[in-house]
PDB file of C-alpha atoms in Angstrom:
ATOM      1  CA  UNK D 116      69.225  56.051 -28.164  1.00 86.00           C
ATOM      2  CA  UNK D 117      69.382  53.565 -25.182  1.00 93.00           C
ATOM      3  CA  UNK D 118      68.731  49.997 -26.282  1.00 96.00           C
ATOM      4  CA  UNK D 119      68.785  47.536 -23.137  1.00 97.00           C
ATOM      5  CA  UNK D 120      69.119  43.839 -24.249  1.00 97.00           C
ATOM      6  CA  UNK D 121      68.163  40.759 -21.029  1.00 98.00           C
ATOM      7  CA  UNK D 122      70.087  37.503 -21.392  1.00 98.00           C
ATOM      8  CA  UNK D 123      70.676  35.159 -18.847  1.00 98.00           C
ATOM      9  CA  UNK D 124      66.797  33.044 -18.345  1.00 98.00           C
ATOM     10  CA  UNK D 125      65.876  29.526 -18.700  1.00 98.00           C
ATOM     11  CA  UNK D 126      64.145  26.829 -17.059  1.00 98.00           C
ATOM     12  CA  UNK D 127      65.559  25.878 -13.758  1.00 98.00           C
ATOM     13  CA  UNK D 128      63.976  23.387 -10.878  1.00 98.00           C
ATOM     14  CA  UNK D 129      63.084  25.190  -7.747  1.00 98.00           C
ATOM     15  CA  UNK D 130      65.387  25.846  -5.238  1.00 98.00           C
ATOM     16  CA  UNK D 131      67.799  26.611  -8.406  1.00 98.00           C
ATOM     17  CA  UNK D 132      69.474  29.616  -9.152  1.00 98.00           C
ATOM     18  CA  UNK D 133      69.971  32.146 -12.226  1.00 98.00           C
ATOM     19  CA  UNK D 134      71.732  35.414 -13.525  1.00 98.00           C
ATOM     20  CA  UNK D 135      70.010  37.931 -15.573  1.00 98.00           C
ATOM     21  CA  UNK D 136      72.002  40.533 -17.183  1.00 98.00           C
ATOM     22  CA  UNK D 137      71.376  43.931 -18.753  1.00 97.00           C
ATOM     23  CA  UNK D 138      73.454  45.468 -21.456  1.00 97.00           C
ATOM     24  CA  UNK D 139      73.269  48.933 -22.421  1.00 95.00           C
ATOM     25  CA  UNK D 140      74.151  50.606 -24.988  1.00 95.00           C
ATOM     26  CA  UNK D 141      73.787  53.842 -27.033  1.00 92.00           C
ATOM     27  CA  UNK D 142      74.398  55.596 -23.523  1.00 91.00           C
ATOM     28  CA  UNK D 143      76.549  55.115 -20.058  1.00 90.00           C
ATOM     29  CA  UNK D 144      74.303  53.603 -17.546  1.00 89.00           C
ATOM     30  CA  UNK D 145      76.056  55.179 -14.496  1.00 87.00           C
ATOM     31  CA  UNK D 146      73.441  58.403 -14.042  1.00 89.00           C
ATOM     32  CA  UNK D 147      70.455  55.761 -14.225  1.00 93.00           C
ATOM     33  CA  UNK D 148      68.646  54.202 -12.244  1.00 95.00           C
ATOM     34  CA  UNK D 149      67.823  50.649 -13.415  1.00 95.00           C
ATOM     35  CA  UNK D 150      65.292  48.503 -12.330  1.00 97.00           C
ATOM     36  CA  UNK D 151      63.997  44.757 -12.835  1.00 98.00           C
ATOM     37  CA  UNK D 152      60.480  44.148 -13.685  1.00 98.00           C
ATOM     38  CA  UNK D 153      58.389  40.901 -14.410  1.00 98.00           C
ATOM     39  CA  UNK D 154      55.116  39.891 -15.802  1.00 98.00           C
ATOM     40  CA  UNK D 155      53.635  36.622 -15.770  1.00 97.00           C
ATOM     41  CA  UNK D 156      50.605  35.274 -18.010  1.00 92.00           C
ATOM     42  CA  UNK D 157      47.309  37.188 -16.541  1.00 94.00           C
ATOM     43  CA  UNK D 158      48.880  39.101 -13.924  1.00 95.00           C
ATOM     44  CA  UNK D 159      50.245  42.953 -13.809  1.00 96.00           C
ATOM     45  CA  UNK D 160      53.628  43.734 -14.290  1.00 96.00           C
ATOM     46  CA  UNK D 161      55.668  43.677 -10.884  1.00 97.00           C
ATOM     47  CA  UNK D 162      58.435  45.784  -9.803  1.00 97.00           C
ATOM     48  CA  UNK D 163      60.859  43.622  -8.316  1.00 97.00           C
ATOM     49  CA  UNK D 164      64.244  45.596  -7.846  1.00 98.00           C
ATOM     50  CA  UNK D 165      65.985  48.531  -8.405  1.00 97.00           C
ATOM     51  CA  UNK D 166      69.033  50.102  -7.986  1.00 95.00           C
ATOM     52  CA  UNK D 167      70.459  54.202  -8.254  1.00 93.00           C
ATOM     53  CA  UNK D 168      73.288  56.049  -9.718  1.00 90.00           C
ATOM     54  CA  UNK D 169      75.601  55.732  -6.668  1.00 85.00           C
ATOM     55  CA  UNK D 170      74.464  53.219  -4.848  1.00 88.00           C
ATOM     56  CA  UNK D 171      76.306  49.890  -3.512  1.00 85.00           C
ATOM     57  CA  UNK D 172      72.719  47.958  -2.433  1.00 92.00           C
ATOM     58  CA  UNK D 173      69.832  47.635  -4.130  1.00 96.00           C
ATOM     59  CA  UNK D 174      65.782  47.532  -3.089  1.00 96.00           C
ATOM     60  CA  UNK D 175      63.707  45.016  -3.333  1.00 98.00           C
ATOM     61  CA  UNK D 176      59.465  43.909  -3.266  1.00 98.00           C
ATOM     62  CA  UNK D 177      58.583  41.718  -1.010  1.00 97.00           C
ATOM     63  CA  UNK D 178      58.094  38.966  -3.017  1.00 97.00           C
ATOM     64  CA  UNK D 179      61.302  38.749  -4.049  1.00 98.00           C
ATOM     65  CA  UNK D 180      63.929  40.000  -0.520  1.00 97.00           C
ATOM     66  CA  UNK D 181      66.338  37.608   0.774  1.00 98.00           C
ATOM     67  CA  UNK D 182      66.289  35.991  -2.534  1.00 98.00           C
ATOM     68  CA  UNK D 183      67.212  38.051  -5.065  1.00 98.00           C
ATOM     69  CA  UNK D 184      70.549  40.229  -5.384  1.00 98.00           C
ATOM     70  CA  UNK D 185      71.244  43.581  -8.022  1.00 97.00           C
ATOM     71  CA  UNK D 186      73.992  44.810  -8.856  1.00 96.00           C
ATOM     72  CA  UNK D 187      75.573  47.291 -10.790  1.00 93.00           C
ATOM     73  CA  UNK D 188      79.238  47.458 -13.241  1.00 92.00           C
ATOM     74  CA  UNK D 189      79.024  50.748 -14.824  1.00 85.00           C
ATOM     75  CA  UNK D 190      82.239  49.896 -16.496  1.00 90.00           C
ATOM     76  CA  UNK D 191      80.901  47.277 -17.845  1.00 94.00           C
ATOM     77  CA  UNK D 192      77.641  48.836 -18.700  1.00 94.00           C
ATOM     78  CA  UNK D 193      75.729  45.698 -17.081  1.00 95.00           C
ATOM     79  CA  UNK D 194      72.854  45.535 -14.568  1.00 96.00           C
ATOM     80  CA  UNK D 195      72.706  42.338 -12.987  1.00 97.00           C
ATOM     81  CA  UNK D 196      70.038  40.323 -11.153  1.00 98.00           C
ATOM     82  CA  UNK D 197      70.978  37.195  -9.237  1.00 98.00           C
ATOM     83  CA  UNK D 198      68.178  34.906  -8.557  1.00 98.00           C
ATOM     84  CA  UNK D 199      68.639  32.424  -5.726  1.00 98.00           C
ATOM     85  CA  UNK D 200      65.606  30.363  -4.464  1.00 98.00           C
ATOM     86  CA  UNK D 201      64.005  30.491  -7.277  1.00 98.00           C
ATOM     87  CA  UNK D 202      60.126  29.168  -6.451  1.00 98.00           C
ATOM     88  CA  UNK D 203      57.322  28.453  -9.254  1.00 98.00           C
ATOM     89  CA  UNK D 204      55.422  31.563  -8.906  1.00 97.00           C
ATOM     90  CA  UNK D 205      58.979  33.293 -10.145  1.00 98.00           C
ATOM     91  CA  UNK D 206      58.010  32.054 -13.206  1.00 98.00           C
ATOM     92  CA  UNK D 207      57.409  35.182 -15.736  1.00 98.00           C
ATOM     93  CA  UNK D 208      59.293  37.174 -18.320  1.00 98.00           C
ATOM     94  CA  UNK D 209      61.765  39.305 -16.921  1.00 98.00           C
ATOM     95  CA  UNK D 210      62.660  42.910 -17.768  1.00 98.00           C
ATOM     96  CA  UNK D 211      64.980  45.641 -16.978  1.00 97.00           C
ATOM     97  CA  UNK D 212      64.113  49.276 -17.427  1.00 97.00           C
ATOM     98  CA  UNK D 213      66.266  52.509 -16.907  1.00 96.00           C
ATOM     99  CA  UNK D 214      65.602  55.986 -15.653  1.00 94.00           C
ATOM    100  CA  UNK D 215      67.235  58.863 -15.662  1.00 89.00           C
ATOM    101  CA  UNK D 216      65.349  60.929 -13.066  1.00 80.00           C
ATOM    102  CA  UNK D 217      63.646  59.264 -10.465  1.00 76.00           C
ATOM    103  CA  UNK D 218      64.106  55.695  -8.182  1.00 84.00           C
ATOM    104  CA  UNK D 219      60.904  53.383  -7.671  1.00 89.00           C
ATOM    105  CA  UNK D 220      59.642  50.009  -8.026  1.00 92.00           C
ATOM    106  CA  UNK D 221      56.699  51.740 -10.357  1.00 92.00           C
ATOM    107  CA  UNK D 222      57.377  50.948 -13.946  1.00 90.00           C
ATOM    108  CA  UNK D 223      55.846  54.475 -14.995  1.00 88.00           C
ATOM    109  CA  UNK D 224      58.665  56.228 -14.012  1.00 87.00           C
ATOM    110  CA  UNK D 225      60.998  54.380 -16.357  1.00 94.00           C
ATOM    111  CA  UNK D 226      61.579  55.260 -19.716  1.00 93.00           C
ATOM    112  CA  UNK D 227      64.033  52.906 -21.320  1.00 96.00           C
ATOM    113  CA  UNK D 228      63.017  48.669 -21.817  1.00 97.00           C
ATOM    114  CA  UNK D 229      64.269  45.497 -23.087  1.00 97.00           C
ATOM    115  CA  UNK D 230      62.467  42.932 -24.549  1.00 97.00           C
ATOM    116  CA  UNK D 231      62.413  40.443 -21.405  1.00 98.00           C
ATOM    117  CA  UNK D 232      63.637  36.968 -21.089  1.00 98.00           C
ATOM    118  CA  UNK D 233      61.518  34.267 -19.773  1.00 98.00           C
ATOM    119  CA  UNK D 234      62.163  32.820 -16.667  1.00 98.00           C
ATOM    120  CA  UNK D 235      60.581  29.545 -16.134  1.00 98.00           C
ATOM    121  CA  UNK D 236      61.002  27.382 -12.381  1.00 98.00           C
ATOM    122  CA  UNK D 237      59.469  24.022 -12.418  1.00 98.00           C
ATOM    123  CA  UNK D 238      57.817  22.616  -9.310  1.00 94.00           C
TER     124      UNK D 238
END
């Protein structure tokens, strides 16, 4: 079974920066296509950033391009998700997701979660 484990939130100021990670394990990561995802209190869950089996670059929601970088080390087995900019309305509890089929911002299509790590920015 694939069991994905986030690390890497805190509280930062805004303008700061931070580095979410996403271990894998159970299964190679490298013919999935992982995504980041975050829900704050009283709002839907957002699709912030993916990345495919392959690929070099990531894509990104609007919210969140020019600020925010993934990246993949399949040797590793670690999704990354640098966070530069950061701005209040960041604030939420991050998660990563993989799938094995498809590539989409739409958390439907995923079939694999963490448990999230909250991300809080302070104005």
């Amino acid at each position: 079974q694939l069991q994905l484990v986030e690390s890497g939130g805190g509280l930062v100021q805004a303008g700061g920066s931070l580095r979410l990670s996403c271990a894998a394990s159970g299964h190679n990561l490298e013919y999935y296509t992982i995504g980041w995802f975050r829900q704050a209190p009283g709002k839907e869950r957002e699709g912030i950033s993916y990345i495919s089996s392959g690929d070099t670059s990531g894509h990104y929601a609007d919210s969140v391009q020019g600020r925010f970088t993934i990246s993949r080390d399949d040797v590793k087995n670690t999704v990354y998700l640098q966070m530069d900019s950061l701005k209040p309305e960041d604030t939420a509890v991050y998660y990563c997701a993989a799938d094995e089929l498809g590539a989409s911002l739409e958390g439907v299509h995923y079939d694999y979660w963490g448990q999230g790590t909250q991300v809080t920015v302070s104005s």
